[in-house]
CSV table of C-alpha atoms and ligand atoms in Angstrom, one decimal:
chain,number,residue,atom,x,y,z
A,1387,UNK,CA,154.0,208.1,72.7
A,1388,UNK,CA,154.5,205.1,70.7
A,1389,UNK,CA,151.8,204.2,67.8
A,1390,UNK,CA,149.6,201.4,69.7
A,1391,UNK,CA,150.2,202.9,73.6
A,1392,UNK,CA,147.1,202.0,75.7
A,1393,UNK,CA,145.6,199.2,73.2
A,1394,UNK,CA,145.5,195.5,73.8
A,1395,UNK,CA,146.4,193.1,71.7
A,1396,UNK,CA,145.5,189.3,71.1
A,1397,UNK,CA,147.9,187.2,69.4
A,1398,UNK,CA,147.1,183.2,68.3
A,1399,UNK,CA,150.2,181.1,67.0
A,1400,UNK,CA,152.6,183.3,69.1
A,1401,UNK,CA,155.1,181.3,70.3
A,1402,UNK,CA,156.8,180.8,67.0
A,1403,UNK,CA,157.1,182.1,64.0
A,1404,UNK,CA,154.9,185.0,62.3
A,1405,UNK,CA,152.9,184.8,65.6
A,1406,UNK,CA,156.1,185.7,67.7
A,1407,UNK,CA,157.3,188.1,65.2
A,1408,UNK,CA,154.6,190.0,65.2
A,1409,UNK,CA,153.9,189.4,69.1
A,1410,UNK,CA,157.3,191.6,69.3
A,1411,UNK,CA,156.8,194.0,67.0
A,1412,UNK,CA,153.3,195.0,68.6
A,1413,UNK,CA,154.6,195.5,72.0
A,1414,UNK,CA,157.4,197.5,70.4
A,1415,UNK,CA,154.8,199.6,69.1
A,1416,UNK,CA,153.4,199.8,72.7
A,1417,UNK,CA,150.6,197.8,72.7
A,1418,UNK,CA,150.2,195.3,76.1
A,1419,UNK,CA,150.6,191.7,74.4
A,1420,UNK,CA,148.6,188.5,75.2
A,1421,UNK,CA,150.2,185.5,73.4
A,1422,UNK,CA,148.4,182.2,73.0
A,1423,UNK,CA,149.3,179.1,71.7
A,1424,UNK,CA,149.2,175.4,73.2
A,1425,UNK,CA,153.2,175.3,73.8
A,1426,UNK,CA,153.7,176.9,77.3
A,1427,UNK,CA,157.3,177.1,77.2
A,1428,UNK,CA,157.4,178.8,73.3
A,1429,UNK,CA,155.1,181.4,74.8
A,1430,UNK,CA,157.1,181.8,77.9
A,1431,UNK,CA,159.7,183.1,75.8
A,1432,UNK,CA,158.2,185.4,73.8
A,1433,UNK,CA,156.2,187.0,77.0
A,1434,UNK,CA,160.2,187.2,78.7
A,1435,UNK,CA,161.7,188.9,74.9
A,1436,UNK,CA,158.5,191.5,75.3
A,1437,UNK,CA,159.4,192.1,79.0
A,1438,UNK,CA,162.8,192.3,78.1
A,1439,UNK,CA,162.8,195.0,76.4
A,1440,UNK,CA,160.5,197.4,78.3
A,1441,UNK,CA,157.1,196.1,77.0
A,1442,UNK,CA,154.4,194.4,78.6
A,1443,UNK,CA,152.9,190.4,77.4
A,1444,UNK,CA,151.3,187.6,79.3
A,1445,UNK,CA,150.8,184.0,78.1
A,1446,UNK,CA,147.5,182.5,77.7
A,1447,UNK,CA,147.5,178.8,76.8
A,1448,UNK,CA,144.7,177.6,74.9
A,1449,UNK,CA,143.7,175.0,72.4
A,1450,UNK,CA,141.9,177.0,69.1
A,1451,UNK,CA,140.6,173.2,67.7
A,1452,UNK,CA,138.5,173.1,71.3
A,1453,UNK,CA,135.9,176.2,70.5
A,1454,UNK,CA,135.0,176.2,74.1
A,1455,UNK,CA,138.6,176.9,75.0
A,1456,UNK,CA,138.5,179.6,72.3
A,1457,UNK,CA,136.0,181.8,73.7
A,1458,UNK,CA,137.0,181.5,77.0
A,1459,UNK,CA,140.3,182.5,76.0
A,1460,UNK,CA,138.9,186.3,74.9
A,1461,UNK,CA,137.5,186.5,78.6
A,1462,UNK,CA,140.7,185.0,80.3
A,1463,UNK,CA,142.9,187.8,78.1
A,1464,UNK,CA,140.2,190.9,78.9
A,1465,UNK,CA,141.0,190.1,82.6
A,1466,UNK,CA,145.2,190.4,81.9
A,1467,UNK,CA,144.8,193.9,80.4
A,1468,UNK,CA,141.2,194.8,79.5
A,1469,UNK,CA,139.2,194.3,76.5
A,1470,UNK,CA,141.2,193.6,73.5
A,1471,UNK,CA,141.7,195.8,71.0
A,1472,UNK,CA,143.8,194.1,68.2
A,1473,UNK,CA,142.9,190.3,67.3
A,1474,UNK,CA,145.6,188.9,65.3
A,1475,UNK,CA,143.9,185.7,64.1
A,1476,UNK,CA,147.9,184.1,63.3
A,1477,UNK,CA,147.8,180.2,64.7
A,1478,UNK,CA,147.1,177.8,61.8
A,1479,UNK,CA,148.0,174.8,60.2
A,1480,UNK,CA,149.7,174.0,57.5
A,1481,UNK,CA,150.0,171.4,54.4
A,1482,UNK,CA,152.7,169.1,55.0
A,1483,UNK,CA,151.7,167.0,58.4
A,1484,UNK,CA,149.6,165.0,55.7
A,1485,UNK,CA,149.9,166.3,52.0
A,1486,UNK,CA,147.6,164.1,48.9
A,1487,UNK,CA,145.7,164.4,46.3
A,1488,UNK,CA,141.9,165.3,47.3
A,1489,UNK,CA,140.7,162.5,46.4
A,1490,UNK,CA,142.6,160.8,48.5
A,1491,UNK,CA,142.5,163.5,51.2
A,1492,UNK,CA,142.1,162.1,55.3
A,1493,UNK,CA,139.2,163.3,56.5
A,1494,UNK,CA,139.8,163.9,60.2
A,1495,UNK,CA,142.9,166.1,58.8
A,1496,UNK,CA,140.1,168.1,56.3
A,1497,UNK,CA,138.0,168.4,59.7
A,1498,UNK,CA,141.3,169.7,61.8
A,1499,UNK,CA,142.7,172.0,59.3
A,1500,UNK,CA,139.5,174.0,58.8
A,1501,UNK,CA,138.8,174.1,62.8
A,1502,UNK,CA,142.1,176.0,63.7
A,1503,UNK,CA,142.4,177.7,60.2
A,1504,UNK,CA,138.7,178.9,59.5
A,1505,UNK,CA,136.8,177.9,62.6
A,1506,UNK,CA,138.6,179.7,65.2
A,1507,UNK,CA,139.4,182.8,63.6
A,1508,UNK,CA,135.5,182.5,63.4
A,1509,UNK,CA,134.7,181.8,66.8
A,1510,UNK,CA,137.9,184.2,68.4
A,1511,UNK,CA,136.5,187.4,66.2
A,1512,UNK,CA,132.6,186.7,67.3
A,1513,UNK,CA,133.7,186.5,71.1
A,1514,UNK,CA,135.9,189.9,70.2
A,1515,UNK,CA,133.1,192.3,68.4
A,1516,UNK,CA,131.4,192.5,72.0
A,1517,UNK,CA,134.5,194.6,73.0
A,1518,UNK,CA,135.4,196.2,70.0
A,1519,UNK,CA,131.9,197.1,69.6
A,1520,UNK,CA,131.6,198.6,73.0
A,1521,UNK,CA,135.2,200.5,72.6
A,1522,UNK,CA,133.9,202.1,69.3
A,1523,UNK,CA,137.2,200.6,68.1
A,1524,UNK,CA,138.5,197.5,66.8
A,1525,UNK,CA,141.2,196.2,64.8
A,1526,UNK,CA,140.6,192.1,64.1
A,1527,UNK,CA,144.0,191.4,61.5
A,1528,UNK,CA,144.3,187.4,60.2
A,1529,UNK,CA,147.3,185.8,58.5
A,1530,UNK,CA,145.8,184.4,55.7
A,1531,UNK,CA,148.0,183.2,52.7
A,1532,UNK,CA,148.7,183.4,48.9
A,1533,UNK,CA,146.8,180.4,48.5
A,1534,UNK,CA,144.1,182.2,49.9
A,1535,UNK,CA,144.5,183.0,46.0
A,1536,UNK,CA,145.9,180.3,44.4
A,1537,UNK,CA,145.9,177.1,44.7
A,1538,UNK,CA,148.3,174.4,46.4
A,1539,UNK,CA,149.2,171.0,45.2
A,1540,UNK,CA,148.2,168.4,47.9
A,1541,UNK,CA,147.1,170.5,50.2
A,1542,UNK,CA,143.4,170.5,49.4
A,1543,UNK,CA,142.3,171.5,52.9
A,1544,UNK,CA,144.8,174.4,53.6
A,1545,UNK,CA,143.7,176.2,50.4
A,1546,UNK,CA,140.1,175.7,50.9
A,1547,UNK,CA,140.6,177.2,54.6
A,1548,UNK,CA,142.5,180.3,53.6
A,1549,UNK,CA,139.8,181.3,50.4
A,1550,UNK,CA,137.6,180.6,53.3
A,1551,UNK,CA,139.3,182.8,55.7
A,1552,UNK,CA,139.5,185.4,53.7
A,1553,UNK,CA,135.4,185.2,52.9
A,1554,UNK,CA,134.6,185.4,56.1
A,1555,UNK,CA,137.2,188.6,57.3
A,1556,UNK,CA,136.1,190.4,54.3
A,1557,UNK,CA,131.8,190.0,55.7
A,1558,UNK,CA,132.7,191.1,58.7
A,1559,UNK,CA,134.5,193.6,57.5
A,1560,UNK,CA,131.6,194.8,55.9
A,1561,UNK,CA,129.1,194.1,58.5
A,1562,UNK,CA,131.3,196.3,61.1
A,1563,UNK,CA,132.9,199.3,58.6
A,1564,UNK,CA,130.5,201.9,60.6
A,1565,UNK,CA,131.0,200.8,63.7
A,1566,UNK,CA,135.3,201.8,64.0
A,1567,UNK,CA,136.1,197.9,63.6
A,1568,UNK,CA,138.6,197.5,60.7
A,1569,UNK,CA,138.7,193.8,59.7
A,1570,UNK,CA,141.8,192.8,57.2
A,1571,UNK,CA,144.0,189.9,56.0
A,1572,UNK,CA,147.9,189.4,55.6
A,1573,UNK,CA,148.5,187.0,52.7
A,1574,UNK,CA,152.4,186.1,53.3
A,1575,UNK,CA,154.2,183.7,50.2
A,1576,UNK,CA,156.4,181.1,51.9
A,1577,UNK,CA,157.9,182.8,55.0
A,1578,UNK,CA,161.2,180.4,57.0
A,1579,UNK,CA,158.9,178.8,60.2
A,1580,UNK,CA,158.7,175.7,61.2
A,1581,UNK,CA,155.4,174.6,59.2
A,1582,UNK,CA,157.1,175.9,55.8
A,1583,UNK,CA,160.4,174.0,56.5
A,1584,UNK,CA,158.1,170.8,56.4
A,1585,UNK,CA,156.2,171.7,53.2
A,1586,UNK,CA,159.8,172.8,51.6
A,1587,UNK,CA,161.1,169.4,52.1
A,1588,UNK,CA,158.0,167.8,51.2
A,1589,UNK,CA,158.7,169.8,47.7
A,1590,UNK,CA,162.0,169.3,47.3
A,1591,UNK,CA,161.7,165.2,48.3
A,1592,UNK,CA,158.7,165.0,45.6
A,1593,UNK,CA,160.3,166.9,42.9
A,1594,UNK,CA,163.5,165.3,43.6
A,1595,UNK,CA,165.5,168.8,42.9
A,1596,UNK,CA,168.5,170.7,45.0
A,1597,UNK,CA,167.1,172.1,47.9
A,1598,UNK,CA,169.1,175.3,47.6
A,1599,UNK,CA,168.4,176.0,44.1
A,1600,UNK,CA,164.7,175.4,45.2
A,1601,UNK,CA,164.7,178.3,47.6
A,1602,UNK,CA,165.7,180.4,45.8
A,1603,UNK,CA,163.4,180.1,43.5
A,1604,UNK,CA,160.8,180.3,45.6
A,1605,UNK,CA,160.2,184.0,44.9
A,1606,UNK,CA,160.7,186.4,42.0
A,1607,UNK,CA,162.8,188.7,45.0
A,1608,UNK,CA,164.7,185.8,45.4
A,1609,UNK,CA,164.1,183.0,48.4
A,1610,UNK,CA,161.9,183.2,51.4
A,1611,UNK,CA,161.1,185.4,53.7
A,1612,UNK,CA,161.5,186.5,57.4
A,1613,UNK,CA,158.5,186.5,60.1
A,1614,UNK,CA,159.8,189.8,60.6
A,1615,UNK,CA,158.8,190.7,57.0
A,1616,UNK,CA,155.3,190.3,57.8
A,1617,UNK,CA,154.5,191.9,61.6
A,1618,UNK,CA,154.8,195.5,60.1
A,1619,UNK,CA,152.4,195.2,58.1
A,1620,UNK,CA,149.8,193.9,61.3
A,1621,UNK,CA,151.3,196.7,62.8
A,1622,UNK,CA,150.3,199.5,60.6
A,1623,UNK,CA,146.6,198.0,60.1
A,1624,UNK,CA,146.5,197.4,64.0
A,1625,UNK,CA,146.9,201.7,64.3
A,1626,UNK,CA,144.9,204.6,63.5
A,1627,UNK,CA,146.7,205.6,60.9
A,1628,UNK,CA,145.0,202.5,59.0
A,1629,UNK,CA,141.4,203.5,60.1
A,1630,UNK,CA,140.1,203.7,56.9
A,1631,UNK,CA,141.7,200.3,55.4
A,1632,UNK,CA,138.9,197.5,55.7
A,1633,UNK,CA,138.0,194.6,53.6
A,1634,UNK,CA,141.6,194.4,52.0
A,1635,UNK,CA,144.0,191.4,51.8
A,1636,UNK,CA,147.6,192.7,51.1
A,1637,UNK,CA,150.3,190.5,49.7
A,1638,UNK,CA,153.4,190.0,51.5
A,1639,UNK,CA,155.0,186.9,49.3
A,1640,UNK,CA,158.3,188.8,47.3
A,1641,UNK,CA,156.4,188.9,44.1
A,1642,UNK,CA,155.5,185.5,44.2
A,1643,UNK,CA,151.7,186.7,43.2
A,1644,UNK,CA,152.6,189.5,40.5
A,1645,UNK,CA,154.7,186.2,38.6
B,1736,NAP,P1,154.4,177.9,62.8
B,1736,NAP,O1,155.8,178.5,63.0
B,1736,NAP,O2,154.2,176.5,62.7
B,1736,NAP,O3,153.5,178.5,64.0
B,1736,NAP,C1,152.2,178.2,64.1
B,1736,NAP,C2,151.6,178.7,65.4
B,1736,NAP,O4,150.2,178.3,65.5
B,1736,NAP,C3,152.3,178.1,66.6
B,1736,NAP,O5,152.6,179.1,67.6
B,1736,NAP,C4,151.4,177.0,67.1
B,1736,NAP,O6,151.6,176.8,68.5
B,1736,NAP,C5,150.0,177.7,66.8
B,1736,NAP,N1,149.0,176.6,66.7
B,1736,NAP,C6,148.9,175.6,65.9
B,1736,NAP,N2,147.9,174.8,66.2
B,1736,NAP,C7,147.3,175.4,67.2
B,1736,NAP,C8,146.1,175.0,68.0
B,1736,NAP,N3,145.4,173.9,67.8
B,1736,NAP,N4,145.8,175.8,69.1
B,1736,NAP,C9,146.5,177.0,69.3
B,1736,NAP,N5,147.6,177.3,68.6
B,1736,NAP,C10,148.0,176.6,67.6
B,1736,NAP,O7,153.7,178.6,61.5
B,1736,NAP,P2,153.8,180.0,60.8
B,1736,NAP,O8,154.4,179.7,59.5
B,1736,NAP,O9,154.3,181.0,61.7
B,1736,NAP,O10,152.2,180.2,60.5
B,1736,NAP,C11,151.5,181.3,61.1
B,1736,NAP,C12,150.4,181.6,60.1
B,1736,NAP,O11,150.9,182.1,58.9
B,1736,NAP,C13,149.5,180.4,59.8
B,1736,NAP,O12,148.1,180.8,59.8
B,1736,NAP,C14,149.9,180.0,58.4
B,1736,NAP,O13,148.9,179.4,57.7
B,1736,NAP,C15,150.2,181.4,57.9
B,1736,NAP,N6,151.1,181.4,56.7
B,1736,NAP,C16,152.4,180.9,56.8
B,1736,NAP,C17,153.2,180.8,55.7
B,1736,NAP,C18,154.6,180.3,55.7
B,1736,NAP,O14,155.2,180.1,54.6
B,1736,NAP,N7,155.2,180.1,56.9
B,1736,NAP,C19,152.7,181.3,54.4
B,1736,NAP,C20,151.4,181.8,54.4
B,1736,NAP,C21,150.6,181.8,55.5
B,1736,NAP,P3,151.4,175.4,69.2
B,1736,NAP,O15,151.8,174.3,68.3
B,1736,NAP,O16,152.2,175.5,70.4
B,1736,NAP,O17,149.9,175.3,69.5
């Protein structure tokens, strides 16, 4: 029997990127997969990859900046499988749709970064515990970041929203360790998707440098990395091989963090 037969998983973001990676590598572990996002036809593709290849996924659209929308979402996934087991709090926002200085930061982009990255995570893992709680088990896993650590240079509201993330998993970690709810954070470095290509450029454009040579320097290992370099690690914390791991925030960034 594979390692995550019978438990249901919720995945945000997981149309593209980490969120599909690890969308795939969860069902490949056995679990039944519901993917969310707002793009209908990115998640349509990851729910026909998982089918595919002898798993089982549906698609749940959903907006995480409209809160109502979120916690319907946890109801509209328990009636696809059952109540989840695994929340993979993945969707998020990055740096680069409006990088400045703080103190010239937009507001309304402030507001929207810390609704889908700190808000909803928030709001998803509240409308979770109910059924984690009842199941005596629980596994809520967020992508968080190495600027969850350190800090960013115009990027203000990203950093503030993964330290803030990671505040919040590690309280309820605490607030649920008896109860066989594990609660822990991913920190990935900068990982090839869609929202890093943007901040790469946005780097390379500011620093007027080789684009190349900047990748590769992005990490001690040596580039970036792979989605697929960071959904093992969700899977091994979403089993119960990881039932005693709470509270804990592991680095997944090539050594960027040790430099
Ligand atoms: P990505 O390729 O841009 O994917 C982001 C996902 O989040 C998409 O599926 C997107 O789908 C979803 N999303 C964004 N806004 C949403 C909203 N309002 N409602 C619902 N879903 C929404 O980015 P990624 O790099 O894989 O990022 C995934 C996570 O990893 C994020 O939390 C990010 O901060 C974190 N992370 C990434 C890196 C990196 O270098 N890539 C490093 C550290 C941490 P729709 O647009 O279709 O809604």
């Amino acid at each position: 029997m594979a390692q995550l037969t019978g438990r249901v998983a919720l995945v945000t973001g997981a149309g593209r990127g980490i969120g599909r990676a690890t969308a795939l590598a969860l069902a490949s572990a056995g679990a039944a997969v519901v993917a969310t996002a707002r793009s209908v036809d990115e998640l349509d593709s990851t729910v026909a990859e998982i089918r595919a290849a002898g798993g089982e996924a549906s698609a749940l659209s959903c907006d995480l900046s409209d809160r109502s929308q979120s916690v319907r979402l946890i109801e509209r996934a328990a009636v696809a499988f059952g109540p989840i087991d695994i929340l993979v709090n993945n969707a998020g926002i990055g740096s680069s749709a409006d990088p400045r200085l703080l103190a010239e930061f937009d507001d309304a982009f402030w507001d929207r970064t810390l609704e889908i990255n700190l808000t909803a995570p928030y709001v998803l893992s509240k409308a979770v515990l109910p059924h984690m709680r009842s199941n005596g088990f629980g596994r809520i896993i967020t992508v968080a970041s190495i600027n969850s650590r350190v800090p960013s240079l115009h990027g203000g509201a990203y950093v503030a929203s993964k330290h803030g993330v990671l505040g919040l998993m590690r309280t309820l970690a605490l607030e649920h360790a008896a109860e066989g709810i594990t609660v822990n954070c991913v920190c990935p470095g900068p990982v090839r998707t869609q929202v890093n290509d943007r901040r790469v450029e946005y780097d390379v454009q500011r620093l007027g440098v080789d684009r190349e040579e900047y990748e590769r320097g992005l990490t001690p290992i040596g580039g970036r990395l792979e989605p697929e370099d960071i959904a093992p690690m969700v899977v091994y914390l979403a089993g119960d091989e990881a039932r005693m791991i709470t509270g804990q925030a592991y680095h997944i960034d090539g050594g960027v963090s040790m430099a």
